[in-house]
Amino acid sequence: MEIFDNLALGFSVAVTFQNIFYCFIGVLLGTLIGVLPGLGPVPTIAMLLPITFGLPPVSALIMLSGIYYGAQYGGSTTAILINLPGESSSVVTAIDGYQMARQGRAGAALATAALGSFFAGSVATFLLAVFAPPLADLALKFGPPEYFALMVLGLVASVALASGSVVKALAMVVLGILLGLSGQDVYTGTPRFTFDMLELADGVEFVALAMGVFGIGEIVRNLEDEHTRTVLVQKVKGLLLTKDDIKRILGPILRGTFLGSFLGILPGGGAILSSFSAYSIEKKISRHPEQFGKGAIEGVAGPEAANNAGAQTSFIPMLTLGIPSNPVMALMIGALIIQGIVPGPNVVNEQPNLFWGIIASMWIGNFMLVVLNLPLIGIWVRLLTVPYHILFPLIVGFCCIGVYSVNNNAIDVYTMALFGVVGYVLVKLDCEPAPLLLGFIIGPMLEEYLRRAMLISRGDPTVFFTRPISATMLGLAMLALIIVLLPSVRKKREEAFQE
Amino acid sequence: MTRFVKSPKEVASGFLLVLLAAFFAWQAMDLPMGRAIRMGPGYFPMILAGLLGFLGLIVLLTGLTLHPVAEEDKAQEIGLRRWPWVPLGMVTLAVVVFGLGIRPLGLGPSMGLAVFLSTLASRKFRLTTALLSSAIMVAFSWAVFIKGLGLPLPMLGPWLGGY
């Protein structure tokens, strides 16, 4: 069995002292920022990107992935204990989890969340190990037109699955691509959108853009209405589940895991969409739908399993195709590029240590999270008492030095300031900034494949529709757009996101 | 006039997008276009700028209505007056000051200034906590970034007798 050989290789990489250490740091930091509302995985990973320069690629990626799935765990803790979701993906957990806590069953809810997440994380990691290599092999057969079509499909799908206006999201993607094209043109070396500034010759720095929009912009948004958080924490006791509980959560965890695993692969899916869909499915098929919202344990188990599974499988398109499905994956690609690794199907074959090492570390990391979270809940909760007005100036400081250290260039600091304002204005105008980031990362690749495809076809644009794989993908993209723009679907979609 | 505006948010974002599209198109005009078979650096940006302008126009139009509305949808108001101008200004200023200061002043002073200026963004500003936060952050960034990670940054810049 090749997969076991590969996993053995992965564990031999992941179980070195150094990598276990970085995995631990990653999940610890992830839990920490998951617990703290107003600080998510995107700004944290962006802040840490510069620090990963000095690390070997495997350790860097192991740590950054740990932050991402660790945040899913941490977010649910606060959602259950104080009805304050630390992450957007744990919003649904708060509905029934907090009710359970009020009924004195906080321990059971936390245990359900942790066990559900652990099970889902393990299964999804296994799926990643099984499906990623064949997908990468398939992708190796792709020519430029197929790649172009695949990226278009990815971008369109991320728009269709996101909440809010489709047209605005599309506009954000296009704006992101345009920003991504800034800097020297790869073929001719002509500077583009640099305003004759030498500092901008390499284009807008990705870390500066990401930190501006998601770090600085987010801080301003949190400062909009400052109110004192009153933290009343119930005593957590009784982490053990009863037999009846276990019977009730088995189904939701299984369904959540598979739903989350599937939705995580789709661009724009990932953790948030998975948890929302899992909740509505559990509510629909439950024999006691009236209990939902009043402390149904199924309402915690399903979404928690789904968000962790989704977080895990969203690595599949990133590692096999080099296409990010959400902003966190876009940052991971940024981290790979910093390390001099070209993300894409070749990573699996040319960097087996990296690929299998990351996968194996996810198991270790998920296990650490269970151990880390259940006994240490008291400490995490105490962290919540750190008021935001103390916290945010420190975050600003970290962002500043983080972005400066990427290139030792002050222009990146100004870029971050500019995009902080831009990010805030966009959110105020109901324009989601996440598609902008995806467009920014994919933009240069999109242009390159378009130019190559046109060169091969001697300038004939029909090449995208005469090659079957590329035609199918563009057709799917078209279909997805038409479906979400249909008036009836549009209404349903709005309702679904409102729930 | 305003009666024909159904949603100020949509109109404003549409207008902004069209403006941005025009800006990118104007910038791309100086770039060689090339032909479809061998695209120049300006080809793809020009297409994108056109697409952005088109999408912006759609957004703009969806915010308008031919049937005058008596009352505006509250959720669609931009509410410029309720924007957190002080936090927005202070946080941005803090970042810019850091960028200006990092070379001539060095990491210590610019970090301290940036953190201190950001604390001013909060309504719960207190001088003692602000100074304390700044001091902690300066010490921390020295320990982690200069000692720990060995970034080539002077604590004090040339203006303050450093190198």
XYZ file of C-alpha atoms in Angstrom:
662
model
C 0.000 0.000 0.000
C 1.611 3.139 -1.206
C -0.415 5.392 1.029
C 0.961 3.764 4.160
C 4.502 4.185 2.943
C 3.738 7.803 2.285
C 2.158 8.289 5.670
C 5.150 6.616 7.285
C 7.349 9.108 5.483
C 5.070 11.896 6.680
C 5.263 10.811 10.287
C 9.006 10.452 10.097
C 9.089 14.124 9.097
C 6.430 15.332 11.516
C 7.688 13.463 14.579
C 10.992 15.256 14.835
C 11.470 17.367 17.892
C 11.571 20.569 15.881
C 8.406 19.899 13.916
C 6.417 18.750 16.922
C 7.510 21.949 18.601
C 6.313 24.137 15.719
C 3.104 22.149 15.466
C 2.540 22.808 19.158
C 3.286 26.515 18.771
C 0.882 26.619 15.835
C -2.073 24.980 17.557
C -1.418 26.938 20.761
C -1.392 30.239 18.886
C -4.384 29.109 16.863
C -6.386 28.317 19.978
C -5.328 31.617 21.500
C -6.486 33.731 18.586
C -9.556 31.538 18.212
C -10.497 32.400 21.758
C -9.840 36.108 21.309
C -12.630 37.713 19.323
C -11.468 40.313 16.847
C -8.302 38.476 15.929
C -8.682 35.754 13.343
C -6.351 33.355 11.571
C -5.840 35.602 8.531
C -4.103 38.538 10.245
C -2.243 36.175 12.555
C -0.833 34.107 9.733
C -0.043 37.285 7.805
C 1.830 38.629 10.826
C 3.802 35.421 11.209
C 4.678 35.034 7.512
C 7.860 37.092 7.845
C 8.984 35.015 10.812
C 8.703 31.835 8.758
C 11.477 32.992 6.397
C 14.094 31.532 8.666
C 12.364 28.194 9.173
C 12.612 25.161 6.912
C 9.520 25.004 4.656
C 7.985 21.990 6.396
C 8.173 23.541 9.845
C 6.787 26.832 8.553
C 3.802 25.192 6.883
C 3.164 22.895 9.845
C 3.024 25.864 12.180
C 0.808 27.957 9.913
C -1.646 25.091 9.334
C -1.792 24.523 13.076
C -2.897 28.112 13.528
C -5.726 27.623 11.067
C -7.285 24.488 12.486
C -6.392 25.463 16.046
C -8.490 28.596 15.588
C -11.501 26.432 14.755
C -11.156 24.722 18.128
C -10.578 27.872 20.130
C -13.475 29.694 18.526
C -15.946 27.114 19.732
C -14.806 27.346 23.356
C -15.845 30.957 23.718
C -18.944 30.383 21.648
C -20.123 27.779 24.139
C -19.013 29.425 27.361
C -19.963 33.035 26.829
C -21.993 33.106 23.618
C -19.197 34.979 21.890
C -17.962 33.179 18.792
C -14.229 33.793 18.533
C -14.315 32.782 14.877
C -16.992 33.323 12.269
C -17.166 29.564 11.726
C -18.293 28.968 15.295
C -21.243 31.359 15.095
C -23.633 28.417 14.801
C -22.009 26.591 17.692
C -22.968 29.470 19.923
C -26.672 28.920 19.256
C -27.045 25.590 21.016
C -23.713 25.420 22.800
C -24.398 28.479 24.922
C -27.857 27.209 25.783
C -26.306 23.965 26.944
C -23.858 25.923 29.082
C -26.702 27.851 30.662
C -28.343 24.575 31.553
C -25.167 23.602 33.348
C -23.991 21.302 30.605
C -21.022 23.371 29.423
C -18.707 20.452 30.025
C -20.728 18.146 27.809
C -20.899 20.775 25.058
C -17.156 21.383 25.167
C -16.421 17.668 25.123
C -18.777 17.210 22.174
C -17.105 20.035 20.286
C -13.635 18.691 20.975
C -14.410 15.069 20.166
C -16.453 15.990 17.094
C -13.647 18.199 15.833
C -11.041 15.540 16.526
C -12.972 12.827 14.705
C -13.725 15.124 11.763
C -10.166 16.356 11.603
C -8.788 12.821 11.499
C -11.184 11.638 8.816
C -10.687 14.733 6.680
C -6.930 14.419 6.943
C -7.226 10.826 5.762
C -9.348 11.961 2.808
C -6.702 14.557 2.033
C -4.033 11.839 2.031
C -6.088 9.580 -0.236
C -7.410 12.058 -2.772
C -4.707 14.674 -3.101
C -2.062 12.622 -4.971
C -4.360 11.339 -7.757
C -5.761 14.835 -8.144
C -2.262 16.196 -8.495
C -1.467 13.533 -11.117
C -4.538 14.561 -13.046
C -3.562 18.208 -12.781
C -0.121 17.437 -14.231
C -1.826 16.570 -17.507
C -3.401 20.015 -17.672
C -2.217 22.453 -20.282
C -2.438 26.244 -20.042
C -6.070 26.416 -21.239
C -7.155 23.891 -18.596
C -5.354 25.798 -15.896
C -6.904 29.037 -16.981
C -10.371 27.455 -16.983
C -9.764 25.855 -13.596
C -8.807 29.190 -12.070
C -11.815 30.911 -13.557
C -14.012 28.150 -12.144
C -12.340 28.470 -8.747
C -12.827 32.220 -8.622
C -16.436 32.032 -9.803
C -17.259 29.270 -7.339
C -15.780 31.235 -4.466
C -17.991 34.149 -5.448
C -21.105 32.009 -5.822
C -20.689 30.362 -2.443
C -19.854 33.536 -0.542
C -22.533 35.603 1.132
C -23.674 38.976 -0.167
C -24.016 40.442 -3.633
C -22.612 38.296 -6.449
C -21.887 41.243 -8.728
C -19.964 43.070 -6.024
C -18.002 39.946 -5.170
C -17.101 39.529 -8.852
C -16.003 43.140 -8.956
C -13.810 42.497 -5.910
C -12.202 39.530 -7.669
C -11.453 41.643 -10.736
C -10.058 44.450 -8.589
C -7.900 41.909 -6.787
C -6.535 40.565 -10.071
C -5.707 44.085 -11.248
C -3.832 44.802 -8.022
C -2.102 41.455 -8.335
C -0.810 42.394 -11.789
C 1.089 45.397 -10.441
C 4.850 45.275 -10.679
C 7.053 44.051 -13.486
C 5.415 42.118 -16.275
C 6.975 38.631 -16.336
C 7.429 38.478 -20.104
C 8.673 41.918 -20.987
C 9.824 43.386 -17.684
C 7.655 46.428 -18.269
C 6.628 47.995 -14.950
C 2.868 48.131 -14.494
C 0.904 50.342 -12.092
C 4.080 51.315 -10.265
C 3.776 55.106 -10.739
C 7.494 55.129 -11.609
C 8.361 54.197 -8.047
C 11.268 51.820 -7.777
C 9.920 50.446 -4.503
C 6.836 49.181 -6.282
C 8.781 47.315 -8.976
C 7.871 43.992 -7.384
C 4.247 44.996 -7.175
C 1.986 45.434 -4.207
C 3.256 43.244 -1.379
C 0.782 40.499 -0.602
C 1.447 40.530 3.138
C 0.864 44.285 3.263
C -2.431 43.942 1.423
C -3.650 41.056 3.575
C -2.626 42.664 6.853
C -4.087 46.005 5.858
C -7.463 44.649 4.871
C -7.829 41.929 7.483
C -5.645 43.281 10.291
C -5.832 47.067 10.382
C -9.270 47.323 8.756
C -10.655 44.790 11.204
C -9.281 46.725 14.183
C -11.068 49.865 13.096
C -14.253 47.871 12.667
C -13.932 46.486 16.168
C -13.444 49.997 17.526
C -16.724 51.109 15.987
C -18.751 50.403 19.030
C -16.616 49.769 22.022
C -18.547 48.249 24.802
C -17.313 46.497 27.849
C -17.483 42.780 27.570
C -18.968 41.360 30.680
C -17.607 37.924 31.108
C -19.685 35.704 33.295
C -18.319 32.256 33.050
C -20.130 29.286 34.392
C -18.064 26.754 36.188
C -17.175 23.986 33.813
C -17.701 20.556 35.185
C -18.676 17.124 33.944
C -16.654 16.791 30.779
C -17.808 13.202 30.483
C -20.633 12.453 28.115
C -23.494 10.188 29.063
C -24.392 7.137 27.004
C -27.432 8.945 25.679
C -25.292 11.894 24.584
C -22.920 9.656 22.711
C -25.804 8.028 20.892
C -27.180 11.423 19.928
C -23.939 12.893 18.631
C -22.682 9.966 16.539
C -24.950 10.666 13.574
C -24.418 14.434 13.482
C -20.648 14.032 13.745
C -20.553 11.589 10.835
C -22.824 13.720 8.661
C -20.979 16.886 9.620
C -17.642 15.321 8.792
C -18.638 14.287 5.305
C -20.523 17.465 4.513
C -17.605 19.557 5.774
C -15.046 17.492 3.899
C -16.931 18.006 0.663
C -17.663 21.720 1.111
C -14.097 22.399 2.235
C -12.737 21.390 -1.158
C -14.927 23.889 -2.969
C -13.474 27.346 -3.387
C -15.039 29.830 -1.018
C -16.342 26.963 1.075
C -14.155 25.997 3.961
C -15.112 26.177 7.554
C -17.836 28.827 7.615
C -20.165 27.447 4.973
C -19.679 23.912 6.297
C -20.821 24.728 9.800
C -23.886 26.630 8.618
C -25.004 23.856 6.278
C -24.405 21.161 8.886
C -26.598 22.994 11.361
C -29.507 23.373 8.981
C -29.263 19.728 7.925
C -29.276 18.505 11.516
C -32.249 20.695 12.255
C -34.111 19.393 9.234
C -33.630 15.693 9.847
C -33.927 15.825 13.620
C -36.926 14.183 15.256
C -36.990 17.038 17.734
C -36.376 20.177 15.684
C -38.043 22.219 18.431
C -35.061 21.507 20.703
C -32.699 23.333 18.357
C -31.821 26.713 19.731
C -32.630 25.493 23.200
C -29.554 23.395 23.822
C -29.672 20.465 21.414
C -26.400 18.596 21.577
C -26.759 17.707 17.875
C -26.556 21.428 17.076
C -23.081 21.494 18.570
C -21.796 18.173 17.260
C -22.715 18.582 13.574
C -21.359 22.093 12.906
C -18.233 21.536 14.996
C -17.365 18.388 13.062
C -18.177 20.147 9.790
C -16.068 23.254 10.376
C -13.021 21.273 11.321
C -13.398 18.871 8.399
C -13.847 21.822 6.059
C -10.767 23.537 7.431
C -8.770 20.374 6.770
C -9.935 19.558 3.259
C -9.557 23.139 2.059
C -5.864 22.223 1.884
C -6.600 19.865 -1.025
C -6.914 22.438 -3.828
C -4.070 24.467 -2.318
C -1.602 21.577 -2.147
C -2.544 19.825 -5.375
C -3.445 22.614 -7.764
C -1.859 25.634 -6.172
C -5.258 27.298 -6.083
C -6.402 28.809 -2.791
C -9.993 28.225 -1.755
C -10.073 30.884 0.948
C -7.915 33.753 2.233
C -6.061 31.511 4.683
C -5.022 29.204 1.861
C -3.978 32.246 -0.156
C -1.610 33.090 2.686
C -0.310 29.511 2.738
C 0.526 29.849 -0.943
C 2.259 33.086 -0.073
C 4.283 31.181 2.530
C 5.258 28.520 -0.011
C 6.346 31.144 -2.522
C 8.427 32.871 0.144
C 10.164 29.541 0.681
C 10.880 29.267 -3.035
C 8.411 26.457 -3.635
C 6.084 26.826 -6.594
C 2.652 25.692 -5.406
C 0.973 23.280 -7.777
C 0.680 19.616 -8.658
C 4.426 19.162 -8.543
C 4.560 19.692 -4.793
C 3.249 16.177 -4.103
C 5.890 14.497 -6.245
C 8.863 16.785 -5.874
C 8.438 17.658 -2.209
C 7.018 14.461 -0.687
C 8.585 15.366 2.655
C 6.700 18.624 2.724
C 3.394 17.243 1.534
C 3.216 14.142 3.715
C 4.852 15.897 6.618
C 2.076 18.493 6.699
C -0.590 15.799 6.509
C 0.932 13.755 9.314
C 1.345 16.873 11.441
C -2.375 17.524 11.143
C -3.113 14.300 13.012
C -0.614 15.157 15.677
C -1.959 18.683 15.856
C -5.568 17.568 16.179
C -4.604 15.231 18.979
C -2.685 17.982 20.738
C -5.718 20.226 20.493
C -7.925 17.789 22.361
C -5.323 17.429 25.070
C -4.665 21.141 25.092
C -8.246 22.291 25.155
C -10.157 20.215 27.593
C -7.913 20.599 30.638
C -6.818 24.151 29.881
C -10.234 25.681 29.374
C -9.893 27.767 32.517
C -6.814 29.520 31.172
C -8.402 30.285 27.825
C -11.417 31.773 29.481
C -9.287 33.987 31.679
C -7.673 35.341 28.513
C -11.019 36.731 27.502
C -10.819 39.152 30.358
C -8.001 40.983 28.562
C -9.888 43.991 27.262
C -9.724 44.836 23.583
C -8.512 48.381 24.177
C -5.338 46.937 25.668
C -4.990 44.313 22.983
C -5.405 46.215 19.743
C -2.450 48.644 20.022
C -0.214 45.610 20.445
C -1.725 44.075 17.313
C -1.031 47.313 15.424
C 2.573 47.155 16.595
C 2.941 43.556 15.472
C 1.435 44.325 12.076
C 3.886 47.213 11.599
C 7.052 45.300 12.356
C 5.737 42.203 10.611
C 5.061 43.930 7.340
C 8.272 45.958 7.488
C 10.437 42.905 7.990
C 9.191 41.237 4.789
C 11.353 43.416 2.535
C 12.831 45.922 5.000
C 10.966 48.487 3.005
C 8.834 51.303 4.408
C 6.635 51.355 1.304
C 5.036 48.116 2.501
C 4.103 49.820 5.765
C 2.382 52.645 3.868
C 0.688 50.102 1.614
C -0.681 48.395 4.703
C -2.007 51.709 6.047
C -3.668 52.451 2.708
C -5.297 49.040 2.492
C -6.442 49.298 6.081
C -8.548 52.279 5.049
C -9.576 50.591 1.787
C -10.597 47.457 3.656
C -12.691 49.406 6.100
C -14.443 51.398 3.372
C -15.164 48.228 1.386
C -16.745 46.519 4.375
C -18.798 49.629 5.067
C -20.089 49.487 1.490
C -20.976 45.792 1.889
C -18.182 44.681 -0.428
C -16.624 41.512 0.986
C -12.824 41.840 0.853
C -12.093 38.083 0.845
C -12.601 37.648 -2.944
C -10.202 40.545 -3.482
C -7.447 38.606 -1.762
C -8.148 35.476 -3.810
C -8.066 37.506 -7.008
C -4.811 39.093 -5.944
C -3.109 35.719 -5.459
C -4.552 34.084 -8.551
C -4.264 37.148 -10.823
C -0.665 36.745 -12.000
C -1.102 32.994 -12.624
C -4.338 33.650 -14.484
C -2.632 36.097 -16.809
C 0.322 33.833 -17.405
C -1.832 30.862 -18.383
C -4.039 33.039 -20.552
C -1.033 34.361 -22.444
C 0.476 30.900 -22.824
C -2.806 29.426 -23.999
C -3.241 32.138 -26.592
C 0.314 31.681 -27.789
C -0.219 27.945 -28.263
C -3.505 28.446 -30.070
C -2.023 31.191 -32.279
C -4.375 33.800 -30.902
C -7.522 31.775 -31.299
C -9.740 32.240 -28.217
C -11.902 29.220 -29.086
C -9.131 27.016 -27.662
C -10.854 27.236 -24.287
C -14.011 25.687 -25.689
C -12.608 23.062 -28.029
C -10.592 21.258 -25.369
C -13.047 19.115 -23.396
C -11.706 19.580 -19.855
C -11.364 23.309 -20.205
C -14.771 23.615 -21.870
C -16.424 21.628 -19.072
C -14.878 23.770 -16.393
C -15.793 27.036 -18.074
C -19.291 25.639 -18.631
C -19.584 24.828 -14.935
C -18.404 28.309 -14.032
C -21.033 29.793 -16.356
C -23.713 27.550 -14.890
C -22.786 28.477 -11.329
C -23.025 32.168 -12.207
C -26.371 31.795 -13.950
C -27.792 29.767 -11.082
C -26.881 32.263 -8.369
C -28.157 35.129 -10.481
C -31.570 33.536 -11.044
C -34.119 35.524 -9.043
C -35.626 32.508 -7.263
C -32.280 31.090 -6.215
C -31.115 34.525 -5.197
C -33.917 34.847 -2.715
C -33.344 31.397 -1.253
C -29.628 32.104 -1.001
C -30.237 35.263 0.966
C -32.522 33.388 3.320
C -29.954 30.659 3.761
C -27.258 33.130 4.726
C -29.557 34.954 7.043
C -30.273 31.885 9.117
C -32.787 63.736 -6.536
C -32.097 61.524 -3.589
C -35.522 59.998 -4.078
C -34.207 58.080 -7.041
C -31.480 56.593 -4.942
C -32.793 53.362 -3.532
C -29.566 52.390 -1.890
C -26.777 54.889 -1.242
C -24.409 52.014 -0.466
C -24.874 50.438 -3.888
C -24.573 53.768 -5.686
C -21.430 54.681 -3.778
C -19.750 51.320 -4.342
C -20.737 51.309 -8.012
C -19.347 54.798 -8.420
C -16.144 53.825 -6.638
C -15.705 50.731 -8.839
C -16.225 52.715 -12.042
C -13.716 55.281 -10.815
C -11.164 52.577 -10.050
C -11.782 50.978 -13.439
C -11.154 54.299 -15.149
C -7.980 54.756 -13.129
C -6.606 51.344 -14.064
C -7.577 51.821 -17.705
C -5.815 55.181 -17.742
C -2.697 53.635 -16.235
C -2.815 50.704 -18.654
C -3.085 53.016 -21.660
C 0.629 53.702 -21.627
C 1.443 50.002 -21.709
C 2.038 48.132 -24.967
C -1.094 46.259 -25.890
C 0.211 43.566 -28.181
C -2.167 41.275 -30.017
C -4.176 38.294 -28.847
C -1.481 35.842 -29.999
C 1.310 37.623 -28.159
C -0.301 39.729 -25.496
C 1.544 42.775 -24.327
C 1.655 43.867 -20.706
C -1.361 46.085 -21.210
C -3.726 43.561 -22.801
C -5.094 41.700 -19.804
C -5.252 44.769 -17.501
C -7.256 46.607 -20.140
C -9.776 43.744 -20.408
C -10.039 43.618 -16.621
C -10.501 47.362 -16.336
C -13.329 47.128 -18.833
C -14.913 44.278 -16.894
C -14.545 46.169 -13.615
C -16.204 49.226 -15.126
C -19.062 47.106 -16.435
C -19.617 45.431 -13.057
C -19.417 48.797 -11.313
C -22.061 50.159 -13.640
C -24.386 47.265 -12.786
C -23.889 47.871 -9.070
C -24.511 51.585 -9.578
C -27.711 50.971 -11.524
C -29.115 48.463 -9.022
C -28.896 51.187 -6.400
C -31.107 53.509 -8.442
C -34.812 53.308 -9.027
C -37.261 54.937 -11.402
C -40.032 54.747 -8.863
C -39.301 57.382 -6.283
C -39.127 55.920 -2.818
C -40.445 57.842 0.119
C -38.169 56.404 2.697
C -34.710 55.022 2.462
C -33.817 51.600 3.704
C -31.910 52.163 6.914
C -29.594 49.206 6.295
C -28.554 50.730 2.992
C -27.446 54.054 4.406
C -23.738 54.700 4.507
C -23.955 56.737 7.707
C -20.733 58.661 7.188
C -21.412 60.668 10.314
C -21.385 57.537 12.422
C -18.083 56.286 11.038
C -15.365 55.924 13.656
C -13.263 58.744 12.246
C -10.986 59.059 15.255
C -10.012 55.357 15.422
C -9.657 55.196 11.644
C -7.434 58.268 11.621
C -5.363 57.351 14.657
C -4.665 53.753 13.646
C -3.719 54.817 10.125
C -1.536 57.601 11.514
C 0.166 55.157 13.865
C 1.072 52.852 10.973
C 2.303 55.723 8.784
C 4.397 57.142 11.634
C 5.986 53.731 12.100
C 6.887 53.668 8.405
C 8.335 57.178 8.519
C 10.266 56.572 11.711
C 11.700 53.102 11.224
C 14.751 54.236 9.230
C 15.780 57.508 10.860
C 14.606 56.768 14.425
C 15.088 53.019 14.635
C 12.799 50.278 15.857
C 12.481 51.330 19.500
C 11.136 54.865 19.109
C 8.969 54.129 16.090
C 7.418 51.076 17.731
C 6.747 53.050 20.905
C 5.204 55.896 18.912
C 3.040 53.575 16.833
C 1.666 51.728 19.839
C 1.102 54.941 21.776
C -0.705 56.596 18.876
C -2.939 53.553 18.444
C -3.962 53.598 22.082
C -5.335 57.076 21.395
C -7.836 55.454 19.012
C -9.767 53.970 21.895
C -12.266 55.877 23.949
C -10.918 54.077 26.984
C -7.515 55.726 26.663
C -5.550 56.051 29.875
C -2.079 57.552 29.921
C -0.567 55.007 32.286
C -1.799 51.936 30.406
C -0.827 53.529 27.103
C 2.731 54.176 28.249
C 2.929 50.732 29.764
C 1.697 49.049 26.564
C 4.212 50.997 24.496
C 7.065 50.095 26.811
C 6.112 46.419 26.835
C 5.849 46.321 23.060
C 9.236 48.039 22.617
C 10.885 45.571 24.991
C 9.108 42.640 23.405
C 9.986 43.581 19.832
C 13.608 44.063 20.858
C 13.703 40.632 22.492
C 11.870 38.781 19.716
C 12.784 40.537 16.509
C 16.290 41.831 17.151
C 17.657 39.340 19.685
C 15.561 36.294 18.810
C 15.139 36.485 15.045
C 18.147 38.654 14.379
C 16.442 41.141 12.068
C 18.907 43.686 10.741
C 17.206 46.597 12.481
C 18.828 49.112 14.797
C 17.029 49.855 18.040
C 18.028 53.509 17.667
C 18.344 55.048 14.213
C 20.979 57.477 12.888
C 19.023 60.516 14.075
C 19.353 59.344 17.635
C 23.006 58.411 17.557
C 22.498 54.854 16.322
C 23.771 53.486 13.066
